[in-house]
Amino acid sequence: MKKNELKFYKKILEEKKAQLSANINSSVNEISELRENKAADDFDVASMNTDLSIEYSLNVNQQKTFLEIENALKRIANGTYGRCECCGEDINLERLKASPEARLCISCKEQAEKQNRS
């Protein structure tokens, strides 16, 4: 991959990382606030539990994506970014534009998803 392409993807990844970091911090604050609120009745308890569950799920997904982005930045640093971790082939640039943290080419990603379903 060319240097200017690497710079492009690095910038995108760093921007996504900063946004996710802010989102995660916001989610943590919201979870703390929800825990501190006192429920007046059973409906309030159910509503708070639902809100907490949603916030936790969002936070977990954001943390996972954050780690994927950090790993992609490490691959840029060590010169392996843009290569499939499974087959070693180059990952299509359109795939990287859509998902710059991608570590698998489309074929290997599809195979991995099929195996996870089984």
PDB file of C-alpha atoms in Angstrom:
ATOM      1  CA  MET A   1       0.000   0.000   0.000  1.00  0.00           C
ATOM      2  CA  LYS A   2       1.250   3.470  -0.862  1.00  0.00           C
ATOM      3  CA  LYS A   3       2.309   5.958   1.811  1.00  0.00           C
ATOM      4  CA  ASN A   4      -0.428   8.446   0.941  1.00  0.00           C
ATOM      5  CA  GLU A   5      -3.052   5.679   1.185  1.00  0.00           C
ATOM      6  CA  LEU A   6      -1.710   4.655   4.593  1.00  0.00           C
ATOM      7  CA  LYS A   7      -1.879   8.276   5.768  1.00  0.00           C
ATOM      8  CA  PHE A   8      -5.477   8.483   4.544  1.00  0.00           C
ATOM      9  CA  TYR A   9      -6.554   5.354   6.442  1.00  0.00           C
ATOM     10  CA  LYS A  10      -4.559   6.304   9.528  1.00  0.00           C
ATOM     11  CA  LYS A  11      -6.340   9.664   9.661  1.00  0.00           C
ATOM     12  CA  ILE A  12      -9.752   8.012   9.295  1.00  0.00           C
ATOM     13  CA  LEU A  13      -8.919   5.463  12.003  1.00  0.00           C
ATOM     14  CA  GLU A  14      -7.652   8.122  14.406  1.00  0.00           C
ATOM     15  CA  GLU A  15     -10.811  10.187  13.883  1.00  0.00           C
ATOM     16  CA  LYS A  16     -13.031   7.147  14.472  1.00  0.00           C
ATOM     17  CA  LYS A  17     -10.993   6.273  17.572  1.00  0.00           C
ATOM     18  CA  ALA A  18     -11.430   9.774  19.014  1.00  0.00           C
ATOM     19  CA  GLN A  19     -15.186   9.709  18.345  1.00  0.00           C
ATOM     20  CA  LEU A  20     -15.560   6.263  19.900  1.00  0.00           C
ATOM     21  CA  SER A  21     -13.561   7.330  22.934  1.00  0.00           C
ATOM     22  CA  ALA A  22     -15.946  10.247  23.451  1.00  0.00           C
ATOM     23  CA  ASN A  23     -18.963   7.960  22.943  1.00  0.00           C
ATOM     24  CA  ILE A  24     -17.644   5.399  25.419  1.00  0.00           C
ATOM     25  CA  ASN A  25     -17.021   8.074  28.041  1.00  0.00           C
ATOM     26  CA  SER A  26     -20.518   9.429  27.477  1.00  0.00           C
ATOM     27  CA  SER A  27     -22.007   5.933  27.830  1.00  0.00           C
ATOM     28  CA  VAL A  28     -20.125   5.336  31.065  1.00  0.00           C
ATOM     29  CA  ASN A  29     -21.494   8.620  32.430  1.00  0.00           C
ATOM     30  CA  GLU A  30     -25.028   7.715  31.353  1.00  0.00           C
ATOM     31  CA  ILE A  31     -24.750   4.306  33.003  1.00  0.00           C
ATOM     32  CA  SER A  32     -23.557   5.950  36.215  1.00  0.00           C
ATOM     33  CA  GLU A  33     -26.451   8.410  36.119  1.00  0.00           C
ATOM     34  CA  LEU A  34     -28.977   5.633  35.514  1.00  0.00           C
ATOM     35  CA  ARG A  35     -27.628   3.701  38.492  1.00  0.00           C
ATOM     36  CA  GLU A  36     -27.877   6.756  40.741  1.00  0.00           C
ATOM     37  CA  ASN A  37     -31.502   7.486  39.835  1.00  0.00           C
ATOM     38  CA  LYS A  38     -34.044   6.131  42.254  1.00  0.00           C
ATOM     39  CA  ALA A  39     -37.068   4.333  40.880  1.00  0.00           C
ATOM     40  CA  ALA A  40     -40.490   5.403  42.125  1.00  0.00           C
ATOM     41  CA  ASP A  41     -42.370   2.268  41.078  1.00  0.00           C
ATOM     42  CA  ASP A  42     -42.072  -1.044  39.209  1.00  0.00           C
ATOM     43  CA  PHE A  43     -42.516   0.686  35.850  1.00  0.00           C
ATOM     44  CA  ASP A  44     -39.573   2.984  36.614  1.00  0.00           C
ATOM     45  CA  VAL A  45     -37.452  -0.016  37.637  1.00  0.00           C
ATOM     46  CA  ALA A  46     -38.272  -1.847  34.400  1.00  0.00           C
ATOM     47  CA  SER A  47     -37.566   1.249  32.341  1.00  0.00           C
ATOM     48  CA  MET A  48     -34.230   1.865  34.080  1.00  0.00           C
ATOM     49  CA  ASN A  49     -33.212  -1.768  33.645  1.00  0.00           C
ATOM     50  CA  THR A  50     -34.002  -1.588  29.934  1.00  0.00           C
ATOM     51  CA  ASP A  51     -32.033   1.637  29.590  1.00  0.00           C
ATOM     52  CA  LEU A  52     -29.087   0.120  31.460  1.00  0.00           C
ATOM     53  CA  SER A  53     -29.150  -2.971  29.270  1.00  0.00           C
ATOM     54  CA  ILE A  54     -29.130  -0.874  26.101  1.00  0.00           C
ATOM     55  CA  GLU A  55     -26.297   1.341  27.373  1.00  0.00           C
ATOM     56  CA  TYR A  56     -24.206  -1.701  28.351  1.00  0.00           C
ATOM     57  CA  SER A  57     -24.727  -3.284  24.929  1.00  0.00           C
ATOM     58  CA  LEU A  58     -23.763  -0.092  23.128  1.00  0.00           C
ATOM     59  CA  ASN A  59     -20.724   0.318  25.345  1.00  0.00           C
ATOM     60  CA  VAL A  60     -19.530  -3.247  24.734  1.00  0.00           C
ATOM     61  CA  ASN A  61     -19.912  -2.864  20.950  1.00  0.00           C
ATOM     62  CA  GLN A  62     -18.107   0.470  20.985  1.00  0.00           C
ATOM     63  CA  GLN A  63     -15.265  -0.952  23.065  1.00  0.00           C
ATOM     64  CA  LYS A  64     -14.910  -3.844  20.624  1.00  0.00           C
ATOM     65  CA  THR A  65     -14.721  -1.451  17.669  1.00  0.00           C
ATOM     66  CA  PHE A  66     -12.260   0.747  19.587  1.00  0.00           C
ATOM     67  CA  LEU A  67      -9.939  -2.248  20.053  1.00  0.00           C
ATOM     68  CA  GLU A  68     -10.275  -3.180  16.361  1.00  0.00           C
ATOM     69  CA  ILE A  69      -9.255   0.364  15.439  1.00  0.00           C
ATOM     70  CA  GLU A  70      -6.270   0.261  17.787  1.00  0.00           C
ATOM     71  CA  ASN A  71      -5.205  -3.027  16.187  1.00  0.00           C
ATOM     72  CA  ALA A  72      -5.537  -1.500  12.709  1.00  0.00           C
ATOM     73  CA  LEU A  73      -3.326   1.412  13.775  1.00  0.00           C
ATOM     74  CA  LYS A  74      -0.752  -1.105  15.028  1.00  0.00           C
ATOM     75  CA  ARG A  75      -0.885  -2.858  11.653  1.00  0.00           C
ATOM     76  CA  ILE A  76      -0.205   0.472   9.956  1.00  0.00           C
ATOM     77  CA  ALA A  77       2.795   0.988  12.238  1.00  0.00           C
ATOM     78  CA  ASN A  78       4.235  -2.481  11.599  1.00  0.00           C
ATOM     79  CA  GLY A  79       3.555  -2.485   7.850  1.00  0.00           C
ATOM     80  CA  THR A  80       0.888  -5.194   7.691  1.00  0.00           C
ATOM     81  CA  TYR A  81      -2.166  -2.955   7.249  1.00  0.00           C
ATOM     82  CA  GLY A  82      -4.315  -3.779   4.245  1.00  0.00           C
ATOM     83  CA  ARG A  83      -3.362  -7.457   4.130  1.00  0.00           C
ATOM     84  CA  CYS A  84      -5.789 -10.179   5.133  1.00  0.00           C
ATOM     85  CA  GLU A  85      -4.739 -11.838   8.383  1.00  0.00           C
ATOM     86  CA  CYS A  86      -6.089 -15.150   7.138  1.00  0.00           C
ATOM     87  CA  CYS A  87      -4.943 -15.583   3.535  1.00  0.00           C
ATOM     88  CA  GLY A  88      -2.332 -12.818   3.274  1.00  0.00           C
ATOM     89  CA  GLU A  89      -3.902 -11.251   0.172  1.00  0.00           C
ATOM     90  CA  ASP A  90      -4.481  -7.511  -0.109  1.00  0.00           C
ATOM     91  CA  ILE A  91      -7.826  -6.315   1.237  1.00  0.00           C
ATOM     92  CA  ASN A  92      -9.841  -4.493  -1.416  1.00  0.00           C
ATOM     93  CA  LEU A  93      -9.522  -0.710  -1.009  1.00  0.00           C
ATOM     94  CA  GLU A  94     -13.315  -0.298  -1.235  1.00  0.00           C
ATOM     95  CA  ARG A  95     -13.653  -2.629   1.756  1.00  0.00           C
ATOM     96  CA  LEU A  96     -11.092  -0.605   3.684  1.00  0.00           C
ATOM     97  CA  LYS A  97     -12.925   2.623   2.834  1.00  0.00           C
ATOM     98  CA  ALA A  98     -16.143   1.140   4.210  1.00  0.00           C
ATOM     99  CA  SER A  99     -14.471  -0.505   7.197  1.00  0.00           C
ATOM    100  CA  PRO A 100     -10.913   0.781   7.697  1.00  0.00           C
ATOM    101  CA  GLU A 101     -10.399  -1.481  10.709  1.00  0.00           C
ATOM    102  CA  ALA A 102     -11.030  -4.596   8.578  1.00  0.00           C
ATOM    103  CA  ARG A 103      -8.484  -7.333   9.089  1.00  0.00           C
ATOM    104  CA  LEU A 104      -9.938  -9.900   6.695  1.00  0.00           C
ATOM    105  CA  CYS A 105     -10.673  -9.774   2.975  1.00  0.00           C
ATOM    106  CA  ILE A 106     -14.282 -10.295   1.900  1.00  0.00           C
ATOM    107  CA  SER A 107     -13.795 -14.014   1.121  1.00  0.00           C
ATOM    108  CA  CYS A 108     -12.184 -14.811   4.461  1.00  0.00           C
ATOM    109  CA  LYS A 109     -14.746 -12.681   6.336  1.00  0.00           C
ATOM    110  CA  GLU A 110     -17.598 -14.578   4.678  1.00  0.00           C
ATOM    111  CA  GLN A 111     -15.962 -17.918   5.542  1.00  0.00           C
ATOM    112  CA  ALA A 112     -15.482 -16.825   9.153  1.00  0.00           C
ATOM    113  CA  GLU A 113     -19.123 -15.763   9.412  1.00  0.00           C
ATOM    114  CA  LYS A 114     -20.294 -19.101   7.963  1.00  0.00           C
ATOM    115  CA  GLN A 115     -18.185 -20.971  10.530  1.00  0.00           C
ATOM    116  CA  ASN A 116     -19.585 -18.835  13.367  1.00  0.00           C
ATOM    117  CA  ARG A 117     -23.141 -19.686  12.298  1.00  0.00           C
ATOM    118  CA  SER A 118     -22.426 -23.425  12.382  1.00  0.00           C
TER     119      SER A 118
END
